[in-house]
CSV table of C-alpha atoms and ligand atoms in Angstrom, one decimal:
chain,number,residue,atom,x,y,z
A,1,MET,CA,0.0,0.0,0.0
A,2,GLY,CA,2.1,2.9,-1.3
A,3,THR,CA,1.4,6.5,-0.5
A,4,SER,CA,2.4,7.8,-3.9
A,5,GLY,CA,-0.3,9.9,-5.5
A,6,LYS,CA,-2.3,10.1,-2.2
A,7,VAL,CA,-2.7,12.8,0.4
A,8,ILE,CA,-0.5,12.0,3.5
A,9,LYS,CA,-1.6,13.0,7.0
A,10,CYS,CA,1.4,13.7,9.2
A,11,LYS,CA,2.8,15.9,12.0
A,12,ALA,CA,4.1,19.4,11.3
A,13,ALA,CA,4.9,22.5,13.4
A,14,VAL,CA,2.7,25.4,12.3
A,15,ALA,CA,3.4,29.1,13.1
A,16,TRP,CA,-0.2,30.4,13.0
A,17,GLU,CA,0.8,34.0,13.7
A,18,VAL,CA,3.8,36.2,14.7
A,19,ASP,CA,5.3,35.9,18.2
A,20,LYS,CA,3.5,32.7,19.1
A,21,PRO,CA,5.1,29.3,19.9
A,22,LEU,CA,4.9,26.7,17.1
A,23,SER,CA,1.9,24.4,17.3
A,24,ILE,CA,2.3,20.7,16.5
A,25,GLU,CA,-0.6,19.8,14.2
A,26,GLU,CA,-1.8,17.1,12.0
A,27,VAL,CA,-1.5,18.4,8.4
A,28,GLU,CA,-2.5,17.0,5.1
A,29,VAL,CA,0.3,17.0,2.5
A,30,ALA,CA,-0.9,16.8,-1.2
A,31,PRO,CA,1.1,14.7,-3.7
A,32,PRO,CA,3.7,16.4,-5.7
A,33,LYS,CA,2.7,18.1,-9.0
A,34,ALA,CA,4.9,18.1,-12.2
A,35,HIS,CA,8.5,18.9,-11.4
A,36,GLU,CA,7.9,18.6,-7.6
A,37,VAL,CA,9.1,16.0,-5.1
A,38,ARG,CA,7.5,14.8,-1.8
A,39,VAL,CA,10.1,14.0,0.9
A,40,LYS,CA,9.9,12.3,4.2
A,41,ILE,CA,12.0,14.5,6.5
A,42,VAL,CA,14.0,12.4,8.9
A,43,ALA,CA,15.9,15.2,10.8
A,44,THR,CA,15.9,19.0,10.8
A,45,GLY,CA,18.1,21.6,12.5
A,46,ILE,CA,16.8,24.8,14.0
A,47,CYS,CA,18.5,27.9,12.5
A,48,GLY,CA,18.5,31.5,13.7
A,49,THR,CA,16.5,32.4,10.6
A,50,ASP,CA,13.6,30.1,11.7
A,51,ASP,CA,13.5,32.1,14.9
A,52,HIS,CA,13.3,35.3,12.8
A,53,VAL,CA,10.3,33.8,11.1
A,54,LEU,CA,8.5,33.2,14.4
A,55,LYS,CA,9.3,36.8,15.5
A,56,GLY,CA,8.2,38.3,12.2
A,57,SER,CA,11.5,40.0,11.6
A,58,ILE,CA,12.2,38.9,8.0
A,59,PRO,CA,10.5,40.2,4.9
A,60,ASN,CA,7.8,38.5,2.8
A,61,ILE,CA,6.5,35.9,5.3
A,62,ASP,CA,2.8,35.0,5.2
A,63,TYR,CA,1.2,33.2,8.1
A,64,PRO,CA,0.1,30.5,8.9
A,65,ILE,CA,3.4,29.0,7.8
A,66,ILE,CA,5.4,25.8,8.3
A,67,PRO,CA,9.1,27.0,8.8
A,68,GLY,CA,12.3,24.9,8.8
A,69,HIS,CA,15.0,24.9,6.1
A,70,GLU,CA,17.9,22.8,7.4
A,71,GLY,CA,16.6,19.3,6.8
A,72,ALA,CA,17.5,15.9,5.4
A,73,GLY,CA,15.2,13.1,4.3
A,74,ILE,CA,14.2,10.4,1.9
A,75,VAL,CA,12.2,10.9,-1.3
A,76,GLU,CA,8.7,9.4,-0.9
A,77,SER,CA,7.3,10.2,-4.4
A,78,ILE,CA,8.0,12.3,-7.5
A,79,GLY,CA,5.8,14.3,-9.8
A,80,GLU,CA,5.8,14.1,-13.6
A,81,GLY,CA,9.1,15.1,-15.3
A,82,VAL,CA,11.3,14.8,-12.2
A,83,THR,CA,14.6,13.1,-13.2
A,84,CYS,CA,17.1,14.3,-10.6
A,85,VAL,CA,15.9,12.0,-7.8
A,86,LYS,CA,13.8,8.9,-7.3
A,87,PRO,CA,11.8,7.4,-4.4
A,88,GLY,CA,14.1,6.1,-1.7
A,89,ASP,CA,17.0,8.5,-2.5
A,90,LYS,CA,18.5,10.4,0.5
A,91,VAL,CA,18.2,14.1,-0.1
A,92,ILE,CA,18.8,17.6,1.3
A,93,PRO,CA,16.1,20.2,0.5
A,94,LEU,CA,17.7,23.4,-0.8
A,95,CYS,CA,16.6,26.7,0.7
A,96,LEU,CA,18.3,28.4,-2.2
A,97,PRO,CA,17.3,26.6,-5.4
A,98,GLN,CA,19.5,26.0,-8.4
A,99,CYS,CA,17.3,25.6,-11.5
A,100,GLY,CA,20.4,25.3,-13.7
A,101,GLU,CA,18.8,27.2,-16.6
A,102,CYS,CA,18.4,30.8,-15.7
A,103,SER,CA,21.0,33.5,-16.5
A,104,PHE,CA,22.1,33.5,-12.8
A,105,CYS,CA,22.6,29.7,-12.7
A,106,LEU,CA,24.6,30.0,-16.0
A,107,ASN,CA,26.8,32.7,-14.5
A,108,PRO,CA,29.7,31.2,-12.5
A,109,ASP,CA,30.0,34.3,-10.3
A,110,THR,CA,26.7,34.0,-8.5
A,111,ASN,CA,24.6,31.3,-6.7
A,112,CYS,CA,21.4,33.4,-6.6
A,113,CYS,CA,19.1,31.5,-9.0
A,114,LEU,CA,16.3,33.6,-10.4
A,115,LYS,CA,13.9,31.3,-8.8
A,116,THR,CA,14.9,32.4,-5.3
A,117,HIS,CA,12.9,34.4,-2.7
A,118,LEU,CA,14.9,37.4,-3.8
A,119,HIS,CA,13.0,37.4,-7.1
A,120,GLU,CA,9.7,35.6,-6.2
A,121,SER,CA,7.9,34.7,-3.0
A,122,GLN,CA,8.5,31.1,-1.8
A,123,ASN,CA,5.6,31.1,0.6
A,124,LEU,CA,3.6,29.1,-2.0
A,125,MET,CA,4.8,26.6,-4.6
A,126,PRO,CA,5.8,28.0,-8.0
A,127,ASP,CA,2.2,27.5,-9.3
A,128,LYS,CA,1.0,29.8,-6.4
A,129,THR,CA,-0.8,27.1,-4.5
A,130,SER,CA,0.0,25.3,-1.3
A,131,ARG,CA,0.5,21.5,-0.8
A,132,PHE,CA,-0.3,21.8,3.0
A,133,THR,CA,-3.7,21.9,4.6
A,134,CYS,CA,-4.5,22.0,8.3
A,135,LYS,CA,-8.0,22.3,9.8
A,136,GLY,CA,-9.4,23.0,6.4
A,137,LYS,CA,-7.0,26.0,5.9
A,138,ALA,CA,-4.1,26.2,3.3
A,139,ILE,CA,-0.8,26.7,5.1
A,140,HIS,CA,2.1,28.6,3.6
A,141,HIS,CA,5.4,27.0,2.7
A,142,PHE,CA,8.8,28.5,3.8
A,143,LEU,CA,11.5,28.9,1.2
A,144,TRP,CA,9.6,26.1,-0.8
A,145,ILE,CA,11.0,23.4,1.6
A,146,SER,CA,9.3,23.7,5.0
A,147,THR,CA,11.3,21.1,6.8
A,148,PHE,CA,9.3,21.3,10.1
A,149,SER,CA,6.9,18.8,8.6
A,150,GLU,CA,7.2,15.0,8.5
A,151,TYR,CA,6.4,15.1,4.8
A,152,THR,CA,7.0,18.1,2.6
A,153,VAL,CA,6.9,19.0,-1.0
A,154,MET,CA,9.5,21.0,-3.0
A,155,PRO,CA,10.3,21.9,-6.6
A,156,ASP,CA,12.9,19.7,-8.2
A,157,SER,CA,15.2,22.7,-8.5
A,158,ALA,CA,15.3,22.8,-4.6
A,159,ILE,CA,16.5,19.3,-3.9
A,160,ALA,CA,19.9,17.6,-4.0
A,161,ARG,CA,20.6,13.9,-3.9
A,162,ILE,CA,23.3,12.9,-1.3
A,163,ASP,CA,25.4,9.9,-0.4
A,164,ASP,CA,23.3,6.7,0.4
A,165,ASP,CA,25.3,6.2,3.6
A,166,ALA,CA,25.0,9.8,4.9
A,167,PRO,CA,23.6,10.0,8.5
A,168,LEU,CA,20.6,12.3,8.0
A,169,ASP,CA,20.6,13.5,11.6
A,170,LYS,CA,24.0,15.0,11.1
A,171,VAL,CA,24.2,16.1,7.5
A,172,CYS,CA,21.0,18.1,7.8
A,173,LEU,CA,23.3,20.9,8.8
A,174,PHE,CA,24.6,21.1,5.2
A,175,GLY,CA,21.2,22.4,4.3
A,176,CYS,CA,22.0,25.8,5.9
A,177,GLY,CA,24.2,26.5,8.9
A,178,PHE,CA,27.4,24.7,8.1
A,179,SER,CA,27.4,25.4,4.3
A,180,THR,CA,26.5,29.1,4.9
A,181,GLY,CA,29.4,29.8,7.3
A,182,TYR,CA,32.0,27.5,5.8
A,183,GLY,CA,31.3,28.9,2.3
A,184,ALA,CA,31.4,32.5,3.4
A,185,ALA,CA,35.1,32.0,4.3
A,186,ILE,CA,36.1,29.7,1.5
A,187,ASN,CA,34.1,31.1,-1.5
A,188,THR,CA,33.1,34.6,-0.7
A,189,ALA,CA,36.1,35.9,1.3
A,190,LYS,CA,38.5,33.4,-0.2
A,191,VAL,CA,40.6,33.5,3.0
A,192,LYS,CA,44.3,33.2,2.3
A,193,PRO,CA,46.8,31.1,4.3
A,194,GLY,CA,48.5,33.1,7.1
A,195,SER,CA,45.8,35.7,7.3
A,196,THR,CA,44.0,37.2,10.3
A,197,CYS,CA,40.2,36.8,10.5
A,198,ALA,CA,37.5,38.2,12.9
A,199,ILE,CA,34.1,36.6,13.2
A,200,PHE,CA,31.3,38.6,14.8
A,201,GLY,CA,28.7,36.1,16.3
A,202,LEU,CA,29.6,32.6,17.2
A,203,GLY,CA,26.3,30.8,16.7
A,204,GLY,CA,26.1,27.7,14.4
A,205,VAL,CA,26.8,29.8,11.4
A,206,GLY,CA,29.6,31.9,12.9
A,207,LEU,CA,31.3,28.8,14.2
A,208,SER,CA,31.1,27.3,10.7
A,209,VAL,CA,32.9,30.5,9.5
A,210,VAL,CA,35.6,29.7,12.1
A,211,VAL,CA,35.9,26.2,10.6
A,212,GLY,CA,36.2,27.7,7.0
A,213,CYS,CA,38.9,30.2,8.1
A,214,LYS,CA,40.9,27.4,9.8
A,215,SER,CA,40.7,25.1,6.8
A,216,ALA,CA,41.8,27.9,4.5
A,217,GLY,CA,45.0,28.2,6.7
A,218,ALA,CA,44.3,31.5,8.6
A,219,SER,CA,46.8,31.9,11.3
A,220,ARG,CA,44.9,34.2,13.6
A,221,ILE,CA,41.1,33.7,14.1
A,222,ILE,CA,39.4,36.1,16.5
A,223,GLY,CA,35.9,35.2,17.7
A,224,ILE,CA,33.6,37.9,19.0
A,225,ASP,CA,30.4,37.3,20.9
A,226,ILE,CA,28.5,38.8,23.8
A,227,ASN,CA,27.9,35.3,25.2
A,228,LYS,CA,31.2,34.0,26.5
A,229,ASP,CA,29.7,30.5,26.7
A,230,LYS,CA,30.3,30.3,23.0
A,231,PHE,CA,34.1,30.6,23.4
A,232,THR,CA,34.9,27.0,24.4
A,233,LYS,CA,33.4,25.6,21.2
A,234,ALA,CA,35.0,28.4,19.1
A,235,ARG,CA,38.5,27.6,20.4
A,236,GLU,CA,37.8,23.9,19.9
A,237,LEU,CA,37.1,24.6,16.2
A,238,GLY,CA,40.1,26.9,15.6
A,239,ALA,CA,39.6,30.4,17.1
A,240,THR,CA,42.9,31.5,18.4
A,241,GLU,CA,41.4,34.4,20.5
A,242,CYS,CA,37.9,35.1,21.7
A,243,ILE,CA,36.7,38.5,22.9
A,244,ASN,CA,33.4,39.8,24.4
A,245,PRO,CA,32.6,43.4,23.4
A,246,GLN,CA,31.0,43.9,26.9
A,247,ASP,CA,34.4,43.5,28.6
A,248,PHE,CA,35.7,46.7,26.9
A,249,LYS,CA,34.9,50.3,27.5
A,250,LYS,CA,35.8,51.2,23.9
A,251,PRO,CA,34.0,50.0,20.8
A,252,ILE,CA,35.0,46.6,19.6
A,253,GLN,CA,36.3,47.9,16.3
A,254,GLU,CA,38.9,49.9,18.2
A,255,VAL,CA,39.9,46.9,20.2
A,256,LEU,CA,40.4,44.9,17.0
A,257,LEU,CA,42.5,47.7,15.4
A,258,GLU,CA,44.7,47.8,18.5
A,259,MET,CA,45.0,44.0,18.5
A,260,THR,CA,46.1,43.8,14.9
A,261,GLY,CA,47.8,47.1,14.0
A,262,HIS,CA,45.9,48.0,10.8
A,263,GLY,CA,42.8,45.8,11.1
A,264,VAL,CA,42.1,42.2,10.1
A,265,ASP,CA,42.4,40.8,6.6
A,266,TYR,CA,38.9,39.3,6.7
A,267,SER,CA,35.9,40.1,8.9
A,268,PHE,CA,32.6,38.4,9.0
A,269,GLU,CA,29.3,39.6,10.4
A,270,VAL,CA,27.2,36.6,11.5
A,271,VAL,CA,24.8,38.3,13.9
A,272,GLY,CA,22.4,40.2,11.6
A,273,HIS,CA,22.6,43.6,13.3
A,274,THR,CA,23.4,46.8,11.4
A,275,ASP,CA,25.8,48.1,14.2
A,276,THR,CA,27.9,44.9,14.0
A,277,MET,CA,27.9,45.1,10.2
A,278,VAL,CA,29.5,48.6,10.3
A,279,ALA,CA,31.9,47.5,13.2
A,280,ALA,CA,33.0,44.6,11.1
A,281,LEU,CA,33.7,46.9,8.1
A,282,VAL,CA,35.7,49.3,10.3
A,283,SER,CA,37.7,46.4,11.8
A,284,CYS,CA,39.1,45.2,8.5
A,285,HIS,CA,42.4,46.4,7.0
A,286,MET,CA,42.1,49.9,5.6
A,287,GLY,CA,44.0,49.1,2.4
A,288,SER,CA,43.1,45.5,1.7
A,289,GLY,CA,40.5,44.1,4.1
A,290,THR,CA,37.4,42.3,3.1
A,291,CYS,CA,34.3,42.3,5.2
A,292,VAL,CA,31.6,39.7,4.4
A,293,LEU,CA,28.0,40.1,5.6
A,294,VAL,CA,26.4,36.7,6.4
A,295,GLY,CA,23.6,37.6,8.9
A,296,THR,CA,20.3,38.8,7.5
A,297,PRO,CA,19.6,42.4,8.5
A,298,PRO,CA,16.3,43.2,10.3
A,299,LEU,CA,13.3,44.0,8.3
A,300,GLY,CA,13.5,47.4,6.6
A,301,SER,CA,16.8,48.4,8.1
A,302,GLN,CA,19.2,50.8,6.4
A,303,LEU,CA,23.0,51.2,6.9
A,304,SER,CA,24.7,54.4,7.6
A,305,PHE,CA,28.5,54.5,7.3
A,306,ASP,CA,31.4,56.7,6.3
A,307,PRO,CA,32.0,56.1,2.6
A,308,LEU,CA,35.7,56.9,3.2
A,309,LEU,CA,35.9,53.4,4.7
A,310,LEU,CA,35.7,52.0,1.2
A,311,PHE,CA,37.8,54.6,-0.6
A,312,THR,CA,41.1,53.4,0.7
A,313,GLY,CA,40.6,49.8,-0.4
A,314,ARG,CA,38.3,47.9,1.9
A,315,THR,CA,35.9,45.5,0.1
A,316,TRP,CA,32.4,44.9,1.5
A,317,LYS,CA,30.4,42.0,0.2
A,318,GLY,CA,27.8,39.5,1.3
A,319,CYS,CA,26.6,36.0,0.4
A,320,LEU,CA,23.7,33.6,0.6
A,321,ILE,CA,24.3,30.0,1.7
A,322,GLY,CA,28.0,30.6,1.6
A,323,GLY,CA,28.0,31.4,-2.2
A,324,TRP,CA,27.5,27.7,-3.0
A,325,LYS,CA,25.7,26.7,-6.2
A,326,THR,CA,23.6,24.5,-4.0
A,327,LYS,CA,22.5,21.6,-6.1
A,328,ASP,CA,26.0,21.1,-7.4
A,329,SER,CA,27.9,21.7,-4.2
A,330,ILE,CA,25.9,20.4,-1.2
A,331,PRO,CA,26.2,16.7,-2.3
A,332,LYS,CA,30.0,17.4,-2.6
A,333,LEU,CA,30.1,18.9,0.9
A,334,VAL,CA,28.3,15.8,2.2
A,335,SER,CA,30.8,13.6,0.5
A,336,GLY,CA,33.6,15.6,2.1
A,337,TYR,CA,32.0,14.9,5.4
A,338,MET,CA,31.8,11.2,4.7
A,339,GLU,CA,35.5,11.4,3.9
A,340,LYS,CA,36.1,13.1,7.2
A,341,LYS,CA,37.4,16.4,5.7
A,342,PHE,CA,35.4,18.4,8.2
A,343,ASN,CA,33.2,17.6,11.1
A,344,PRO,CA,30.2,19.8,11.7
A,345,ASP,CA,28.8,17.2,14.3
A,346,VAL,CA,30.4,19.3,17.0
A,347,LEU,CA,28.0,22.1,16.3
A,348,ILE,CA,25.1,19.8,17.3
A,349,THR,CA,24.7,20.4,21.0
A,350,HIS,CA,21.2,19.0,21.4
A,351,THR,CA,19.1,16.3,19.6
A,352,LEU,CA,15.4,16.2,20.5
A,353,PRO,CA,12.3,14.4,19.3
A,354,PHE,CA,10.3,16.6,16.9
A,355,ASP,CA,7.5,17.2,19.4
A,356,LYS,CA,9.9,19.2,21.6
A,357,ILE,CA,10.5,21.8,18.9
A,358,ASN,CA,9.6,24.7,21.1
A,359,GLU,CA,12.1,23.5,23.7
A,360,GLY,CA,14.6,23.6,20.8
A,361,PHE,CA,13.7,27.3,20.1
A,362,GLU,CA,14.0,28.2,23.8
A,363,LEU,CA,17.5,26.6,23.8
A,364,LEU,CA,18.5,28.8,20.8
A,365,GLN,CA,16.9,32.0,22.3
A,366,SER,CA,18.6,31.6,25.7
A,367,GLY,CA,22.0,31.0,24.0
A,368,LYS,CA,22.3,27.5,25.5
A,369,SER,CA,22.4,25.6,22.2
A,370,ILE,CA,24.5,25.9,19.0
A,371,ARG,CA,22.4,23.6,16.9
A,372,THR,CA,19.4,21.5,18.0
A,373,VAL,CA,18.6,18.7,15.6
A,374,LEU,CA,15.0,17.5,15.7
A,375,VAL,CA,14.3,13.9,14.7
A,376,PHE,CA,10.9,12.6,13.6
B,401,LIG,N1,28.2,41.1,19.0
B,401,LIG,C1,28.7,39.9,18.9
B,401,LIG,N2,27.9,38.7,18.9
B,401,LIG,C2,26.6,38.9,19.1
B,401,LIG,C3,26.0,40.2,19.2
B,401,LIG,C4,26.8,41.3,19.2
B,401,LIG,N3,26.4,42.6,19.3
B,401,LIG,N4,24.6,40.1,19.4
B,401,LIG,C5,24.4,38.7,19.4
B,401,LIG,N5,25.5,38.0,19.2
B,401,LIG,C6,25.7,36.6,19.1
B,401,LIG,C7,24.8,35.8,19.9
B,401,LIG,O1,25.2,35.7,21.3
B,401,LIG,C8,24.9,34.4,19.2
B,401,LIG,O2,25.9,33.6,19.7
B,401,LIG,C9,25.2,34.8,17.7
B,401,LIG,O3,25.5,36.2,17.7
B,401,LIG,C10,24.1,34.5,16.8
B,401,LIG,O4,23.9,33.1,16.7
B,401,LIG,P1,22.6,32.3,16.6
B,401,LIG,O5,22.9,30.9,17.2
B,401,LIG,O6,21.5,33.1,17.2
B,401,LIG,O7,22.2,32.2,15.0
B,401,LIG,P2,22.9,31.3,13.8
B,401,LIG,O8,24.4,31.2,13.9
B,401,LIG,O9,22.1,30.0,13.7
B,401,LIG,O10,22.5,32.2,12.6
B,401,LIG,C11,22.8,33.6,12.6
B,401,LIG,C12,22.5,34.3,11.3
B,401,LIG,C13,22.5,35.7,11.6
B,401,LIG,C14,23.7,34.0,10.3
B,401,LIG,C15,21.2,33.8,10.6
B,401,LIG,O11,20.1,34.1,11.4
B,401,LIG,C16,21.0,34.6,9.3
B,401,LIG,O12,20.7,35.7,9.3
B,401,LIG,N6,21.3,33.9,8.2
B,401,LIG,C17,21.2,34.6,6.9
B,401,LIG,C18,22.3,34.2,6.0
B,401,LIG,C19,22.0,33.1,5.0
B,401,LIG,O13,22.8,32.8,4.1
B,401,LIG,N7,20.9,32.5,5.3
B,401,LIG,C20,20.5,31.3,4.6
B,401,LIG,C21,19.3,30.8,5.3
B,401,LIG,S1,19.4,31.0,7.0
B,402,LIG,ZN1,18.4,29.3,-11.8
B,403,LIG,ZN1,19.4,29.0,8.0
């Protein structure tokens, strides 16, 4: 008795409105349409961005919605025309699709496919309908992948097949956190051996930047966080120094300039605040420093900074999902993990049953967790 072609009833976490805890509901998940895939999610991480969805602090979110974008699972069924995966394949849903055909996908210098939320809303499937229903009401998708549901549907441009042996409760972190931070150092900054790096924010994503800087051969890696409990893990992963802005009377950018002479070679903002974005720019080397924005700024925010900071030679850039062309790169990152090239397992501080999802968010909000992985 297969489920293919039928509606599946399963558990999902629904955000009915802003600023309310998630509610575990029974939802109905419609079968995939043409060029869509239905996936049984086995494990999903909780990322800072999911917390922003609950708080209503990111643009273009419609409620009710099923959040979650750091999952791993197994293909249950495929719609007409899908060739990239088949039922039974292990997969990672892609919160940034790669259609492979648009002018951005054909451009080697960007990973922002034209089918992303930057260009069109991903709160409904591409045909502008939902595959989720709860209590007779259509529920919105998040980034087309909604991994906080035991079964979820995504376009075939937003799914990548991974190694058959990959442990899904670990490699789910490649769907966002690890890939985002590691790629920011490797692809976007292109950190050079022997360089000095500063990372503002040592959550799951910031710690993944630390891993990227270390593997690129940086000799000095300075971690910055207002929560000193993050320092042990940062040192374990390669930070050579850790500092708390609250321990200094002067602004942290001045502290960094004093520590390094003329500023760091690479700085990374992994908090998502405009003040730390400008502090990270000021902290990098006046003539040759590169500052990379990784954290999403608050809804509607604007930056104010002295343009002279750029005149002398600093470079300011940003990236989404670490600049990876996702469908091509995430399977390779998972293979690298299987070959023990890097080990994001240390970022997983908690593993909880899916029903305890709100406990997972409390751990994130109180700064007690790096990554909580929920298992169905
Ligand atoms: N100075 C230094 N550290 C600070 C400050 C400050 N003023 N304020 C807060 N922090 C620290 C916190 O103590 C915490 O340790 C860390 O910053 C933030 O970490 P988390 O655990 O809350 O969040 P992450 O690491 O899971 O994610 C953070 C991002 C900001 C990167 C994330 O929310 C985001 O915006 N991602 C967008 C980038 C992207 O590519 N996204 C893809 C999908 S998410
Ligand atoms: Zn594309
Ligand atoms: Zn994320």
